[in-house]
CSV table of C-alpha atoms in Angstrom, one decimal:
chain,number,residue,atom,x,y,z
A,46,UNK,CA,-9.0,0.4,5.8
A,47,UNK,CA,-6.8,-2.2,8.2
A,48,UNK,CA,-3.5,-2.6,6.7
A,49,UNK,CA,-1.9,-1.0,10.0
A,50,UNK,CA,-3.8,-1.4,13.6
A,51,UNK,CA,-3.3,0.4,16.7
A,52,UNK,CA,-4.5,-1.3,20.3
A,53,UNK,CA,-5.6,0.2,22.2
A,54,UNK,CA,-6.9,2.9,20.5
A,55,UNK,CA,-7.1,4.9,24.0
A,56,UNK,CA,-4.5,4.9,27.0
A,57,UNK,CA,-4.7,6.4,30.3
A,58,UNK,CA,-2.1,5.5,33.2
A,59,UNK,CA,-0.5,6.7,36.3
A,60,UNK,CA,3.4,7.4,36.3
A,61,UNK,CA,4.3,4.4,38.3
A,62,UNK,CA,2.2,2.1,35.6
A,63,UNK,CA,4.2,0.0,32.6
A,64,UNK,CA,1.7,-0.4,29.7
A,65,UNK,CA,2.4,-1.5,26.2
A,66,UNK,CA,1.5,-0.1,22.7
A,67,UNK,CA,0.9,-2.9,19.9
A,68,UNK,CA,0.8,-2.1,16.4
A,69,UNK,CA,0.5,-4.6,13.4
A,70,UNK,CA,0.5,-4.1,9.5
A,71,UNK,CA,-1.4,-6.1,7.0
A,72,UNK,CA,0.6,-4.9,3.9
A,73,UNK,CA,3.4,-7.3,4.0
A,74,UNK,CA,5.9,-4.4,4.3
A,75,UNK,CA,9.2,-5.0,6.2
A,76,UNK,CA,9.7,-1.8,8.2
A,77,UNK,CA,7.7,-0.5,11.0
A,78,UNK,CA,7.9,3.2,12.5
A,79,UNK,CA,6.8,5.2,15.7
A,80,UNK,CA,5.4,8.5,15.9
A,81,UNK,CA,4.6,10.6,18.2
A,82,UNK,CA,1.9,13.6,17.9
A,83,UNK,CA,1.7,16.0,20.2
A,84,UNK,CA,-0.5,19.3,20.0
A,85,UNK,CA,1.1,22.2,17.7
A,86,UNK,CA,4.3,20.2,17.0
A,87,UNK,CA,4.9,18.2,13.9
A,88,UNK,CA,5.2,14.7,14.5
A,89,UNK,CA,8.6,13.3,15.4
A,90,UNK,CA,9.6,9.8,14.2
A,91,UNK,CA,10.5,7.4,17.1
A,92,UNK,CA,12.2,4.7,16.4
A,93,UNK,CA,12.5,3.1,13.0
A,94,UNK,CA,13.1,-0.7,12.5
A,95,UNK,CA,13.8,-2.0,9.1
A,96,UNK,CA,13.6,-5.5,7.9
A,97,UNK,CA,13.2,-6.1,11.9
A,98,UNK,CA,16.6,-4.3,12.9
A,99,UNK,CA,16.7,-0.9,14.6
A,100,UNK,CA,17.7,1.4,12.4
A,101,UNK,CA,16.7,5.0,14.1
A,102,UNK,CA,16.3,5.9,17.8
A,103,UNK,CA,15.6,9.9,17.6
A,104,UNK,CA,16.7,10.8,20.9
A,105,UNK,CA,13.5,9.4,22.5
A,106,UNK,CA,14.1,8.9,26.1
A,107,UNK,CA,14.8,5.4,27.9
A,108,UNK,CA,11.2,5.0,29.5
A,109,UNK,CA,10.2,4.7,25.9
A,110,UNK,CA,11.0,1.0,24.8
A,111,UNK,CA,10.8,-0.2,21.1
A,112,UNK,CA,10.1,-4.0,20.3
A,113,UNK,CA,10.0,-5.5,16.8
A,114,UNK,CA,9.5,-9.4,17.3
A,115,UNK,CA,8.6,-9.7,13.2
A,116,UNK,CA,7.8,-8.1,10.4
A,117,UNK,CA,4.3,-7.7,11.2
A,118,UNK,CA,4.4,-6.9,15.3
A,119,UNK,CA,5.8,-3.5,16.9
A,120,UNK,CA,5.4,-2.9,20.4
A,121,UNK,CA,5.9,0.6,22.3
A,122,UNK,CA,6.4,-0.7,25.9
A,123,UNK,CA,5.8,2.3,28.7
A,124,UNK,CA,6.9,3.0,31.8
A,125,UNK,CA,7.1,5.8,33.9
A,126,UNK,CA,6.4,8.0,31.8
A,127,UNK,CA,5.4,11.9,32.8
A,128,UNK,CA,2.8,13.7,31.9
A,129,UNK,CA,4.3,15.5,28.9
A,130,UNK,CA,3.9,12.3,27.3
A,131,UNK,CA,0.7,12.6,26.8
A,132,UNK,CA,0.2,12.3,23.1
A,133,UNK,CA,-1.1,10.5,19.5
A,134,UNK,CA,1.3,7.6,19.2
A,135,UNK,CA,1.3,6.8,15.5
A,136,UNK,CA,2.9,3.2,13.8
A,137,UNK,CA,3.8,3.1,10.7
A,138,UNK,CA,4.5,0.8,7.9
A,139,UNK,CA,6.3,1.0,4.5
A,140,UNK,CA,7.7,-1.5,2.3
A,141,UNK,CA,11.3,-1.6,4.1
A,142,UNK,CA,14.5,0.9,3.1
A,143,UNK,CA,16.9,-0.1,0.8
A,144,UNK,CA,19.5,2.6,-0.8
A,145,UNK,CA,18.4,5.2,-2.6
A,146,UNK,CA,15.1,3.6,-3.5
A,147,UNK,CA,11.9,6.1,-2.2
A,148,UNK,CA,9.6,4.2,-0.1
A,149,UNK,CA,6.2,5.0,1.1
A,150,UNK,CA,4.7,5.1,4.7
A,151,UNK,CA,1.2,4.0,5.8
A,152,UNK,CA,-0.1,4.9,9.1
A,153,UNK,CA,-2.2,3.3,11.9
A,154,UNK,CA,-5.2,5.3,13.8
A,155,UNK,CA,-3.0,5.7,16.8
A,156,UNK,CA,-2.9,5.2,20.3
A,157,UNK,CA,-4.3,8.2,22.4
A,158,UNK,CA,-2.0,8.5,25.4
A,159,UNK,CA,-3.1,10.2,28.7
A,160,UNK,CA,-0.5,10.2,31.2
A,161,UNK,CA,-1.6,11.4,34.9
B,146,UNK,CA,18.2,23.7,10.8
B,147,UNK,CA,16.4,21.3,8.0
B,148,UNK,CA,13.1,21.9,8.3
B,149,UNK,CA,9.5,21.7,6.6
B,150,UNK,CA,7.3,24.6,6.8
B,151,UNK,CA,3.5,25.1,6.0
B,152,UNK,CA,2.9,28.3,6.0
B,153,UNK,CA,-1.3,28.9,6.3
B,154,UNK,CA,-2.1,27.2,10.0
B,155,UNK,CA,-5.9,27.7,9.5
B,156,UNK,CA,-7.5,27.6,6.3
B,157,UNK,CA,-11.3,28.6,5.7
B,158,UNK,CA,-12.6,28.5,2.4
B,159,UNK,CA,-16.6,28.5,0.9
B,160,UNK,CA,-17.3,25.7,-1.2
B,161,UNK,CA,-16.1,25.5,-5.0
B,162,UNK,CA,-13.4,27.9,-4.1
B,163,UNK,CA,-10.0,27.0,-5.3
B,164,UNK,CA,-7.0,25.7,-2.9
B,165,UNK,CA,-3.6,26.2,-2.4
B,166,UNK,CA,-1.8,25.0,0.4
B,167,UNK,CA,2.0,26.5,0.7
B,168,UNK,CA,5.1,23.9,2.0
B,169,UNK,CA,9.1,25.0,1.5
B,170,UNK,CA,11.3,22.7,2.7
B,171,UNK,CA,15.2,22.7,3.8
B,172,UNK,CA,16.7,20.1,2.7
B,173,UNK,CA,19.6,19.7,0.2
B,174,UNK,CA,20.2,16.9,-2.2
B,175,UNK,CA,17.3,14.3,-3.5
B,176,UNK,CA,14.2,14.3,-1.9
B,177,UNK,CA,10.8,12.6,-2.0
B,178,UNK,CA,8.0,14.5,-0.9
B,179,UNK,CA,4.6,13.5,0.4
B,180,UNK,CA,0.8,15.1,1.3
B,181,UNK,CA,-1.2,13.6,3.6
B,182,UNK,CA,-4.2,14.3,4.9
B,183,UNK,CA,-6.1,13.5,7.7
B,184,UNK,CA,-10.3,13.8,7.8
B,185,UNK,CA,-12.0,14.3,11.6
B,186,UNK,CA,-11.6,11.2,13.7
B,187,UNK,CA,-9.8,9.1,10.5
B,188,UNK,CA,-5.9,8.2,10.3
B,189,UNK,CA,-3.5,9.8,8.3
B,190,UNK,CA,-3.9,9.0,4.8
B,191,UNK,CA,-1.4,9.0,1.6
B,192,UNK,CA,-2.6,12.2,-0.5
B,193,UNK,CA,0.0,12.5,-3.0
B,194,UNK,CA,3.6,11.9,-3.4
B,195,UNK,CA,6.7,13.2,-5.6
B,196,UNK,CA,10.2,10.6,-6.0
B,197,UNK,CA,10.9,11.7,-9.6
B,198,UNK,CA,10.5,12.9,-12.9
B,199,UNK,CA,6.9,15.0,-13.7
B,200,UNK,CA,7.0,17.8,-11.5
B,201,UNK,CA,2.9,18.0,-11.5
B,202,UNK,CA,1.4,15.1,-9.6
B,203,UNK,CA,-1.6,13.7,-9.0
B,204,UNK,CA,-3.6,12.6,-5.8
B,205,UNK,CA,-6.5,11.1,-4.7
B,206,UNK,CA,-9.7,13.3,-5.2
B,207,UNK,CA,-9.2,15.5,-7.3
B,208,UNK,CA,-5.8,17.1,-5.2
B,209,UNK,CA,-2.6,17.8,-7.2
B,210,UNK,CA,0.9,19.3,-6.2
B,211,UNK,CA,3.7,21.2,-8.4
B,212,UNK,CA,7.6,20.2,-7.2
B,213,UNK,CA,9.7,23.2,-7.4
B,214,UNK,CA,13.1,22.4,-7.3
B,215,UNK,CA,14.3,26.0,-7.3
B,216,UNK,CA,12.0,27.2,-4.6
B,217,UNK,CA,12.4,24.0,-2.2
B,218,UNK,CA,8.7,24.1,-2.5
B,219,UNK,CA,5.9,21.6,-2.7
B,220,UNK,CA,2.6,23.3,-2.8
B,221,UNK,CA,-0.5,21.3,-2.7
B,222,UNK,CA,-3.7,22.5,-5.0
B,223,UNK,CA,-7.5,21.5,-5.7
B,224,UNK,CA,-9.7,23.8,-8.1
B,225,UNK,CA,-12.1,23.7,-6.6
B,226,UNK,CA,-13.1,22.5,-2.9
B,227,UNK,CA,-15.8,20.4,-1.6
B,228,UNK,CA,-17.2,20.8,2.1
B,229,UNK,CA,-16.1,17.2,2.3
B,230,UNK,CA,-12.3,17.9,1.8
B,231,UNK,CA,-12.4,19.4,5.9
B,232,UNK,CA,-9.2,18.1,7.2
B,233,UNK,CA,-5.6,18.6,9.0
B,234,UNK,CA,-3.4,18.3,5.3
B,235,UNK,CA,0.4,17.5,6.3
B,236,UNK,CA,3.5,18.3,4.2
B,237,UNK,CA,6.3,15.6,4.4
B,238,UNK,CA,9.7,15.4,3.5
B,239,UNK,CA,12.1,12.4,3.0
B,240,UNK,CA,15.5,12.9,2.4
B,241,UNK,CA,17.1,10.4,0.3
B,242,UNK,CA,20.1,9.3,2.3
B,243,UNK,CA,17.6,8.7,5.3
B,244,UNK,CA,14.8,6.5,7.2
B,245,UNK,CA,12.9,9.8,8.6
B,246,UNK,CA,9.9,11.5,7.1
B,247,UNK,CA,9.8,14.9,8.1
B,248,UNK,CA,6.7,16.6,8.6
B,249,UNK,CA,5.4,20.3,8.6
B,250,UNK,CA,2.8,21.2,11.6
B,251,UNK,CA,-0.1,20.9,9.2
B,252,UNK,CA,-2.5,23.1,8.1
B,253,UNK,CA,-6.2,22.9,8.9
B,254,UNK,CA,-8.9,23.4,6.3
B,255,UNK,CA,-12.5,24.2,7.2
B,256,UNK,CA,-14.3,24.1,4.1
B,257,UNK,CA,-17.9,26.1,4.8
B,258,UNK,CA,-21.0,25.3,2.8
């Protein structure tokens, strides 16, 4: 299945580094979503972008930037991040939120990150 | 605090036994509700999902879950399990007013030959 892809699939930098995630979704949806999975915690939404706006930043710390250039394209950029980011970094795609209409959300492989 | 719990962490089960997989949930108000599994070394997947109407729905393989409004519950069934259905299975919840999906901290079934 490749209606959402993750690159890369594997991640391992220093603190000092800046790296970037890139996810992209095949399904002609129009919102995009970040995840992070972390051992023994349920996964925590990210950032949420709808119909290419920022709808949802969950309290996700400032070395953790979003960037939705279109519908298709969402980038995680990185830097200096600690070692308690280590992580699954899931993306996420779903036909786009409008008002009080359920939507559904497909997810990428992810991006294991290893952060020394 | 709104929450979605999954009750059985570890699940190990013999082949052809029968499944249930508990999830209660916190929320008030609408909700849609989702199972999703994930297989070893595969990406989460769409199991099943509840938005409205029949409370009994139907997933891929054979899986079906029962909405229970009174119980906040959303309990996740197969009769009878094959050795290929060894996965992480999440619970999700999605309020109605809101963008997030909600998971539980998934339980892990080991299905033994």
């Amino acid at each position: 299945e490749t209606g959402v892809t993750q690159t890369p699939r594997h991640l391992v930098m220093g603190m000092t580094n800046k790296k970037s995630l890139k996810c992209e979704q095949h399904l002609g949806h129009n919102a995009m979503y970040w995840y992070k999975q972390s051992a023994k915690k349920p996964l925590e939404l990210m950032f949420v972008y709808n119909f290419k706006e920022q709808t949802e930043n969950n309290s996700v710390p400032s070395r953790f930037s979003p960037e939705c250039p279109n519908s298709s394209h969402l980038f995680l950029h990185l830097h200096t991040l600690q070692p308690e980011d280590s992580a699954l970094y899931l993306c996420a795609s779903s036909q786009g939120q409008r008002a009080g209409v359920p939507d559904t959300q497909y997810f990428g492989p992810g991006t294991r990150l290893t952060v020394l | 605090a709104q929450s979605v719990s999954q009750h059985n962490h570890h699940v190990i089960l013999s082949e052809a036994a029968s499944l249930e997989l508990g999830c209660n949930y916190s929320y008030g108000g609408t909700v849609n509700l989702f199972w999703y599994v994930q297989y070893p070394g595969q990406h989460l997947q769409l199991l099943l999902k509840y938005f409205s109407g029949d409370p009994l729905v139907k997933g891929i393989k054979g899986f079906e879950a029962e909405f229970i409004k009174s119980k906040f519950s959303f309990n996740l069934r197969k009769p009878s399990v094959q050795w290929s259905d060894t996965a992480e299975y999440f619970c999700a919840v999605n309020p109605n007013s809101g963008y997030a999906l909600n998971f539980g901290k998934g339980t892990s079934l080991l299905v033994t030959p």
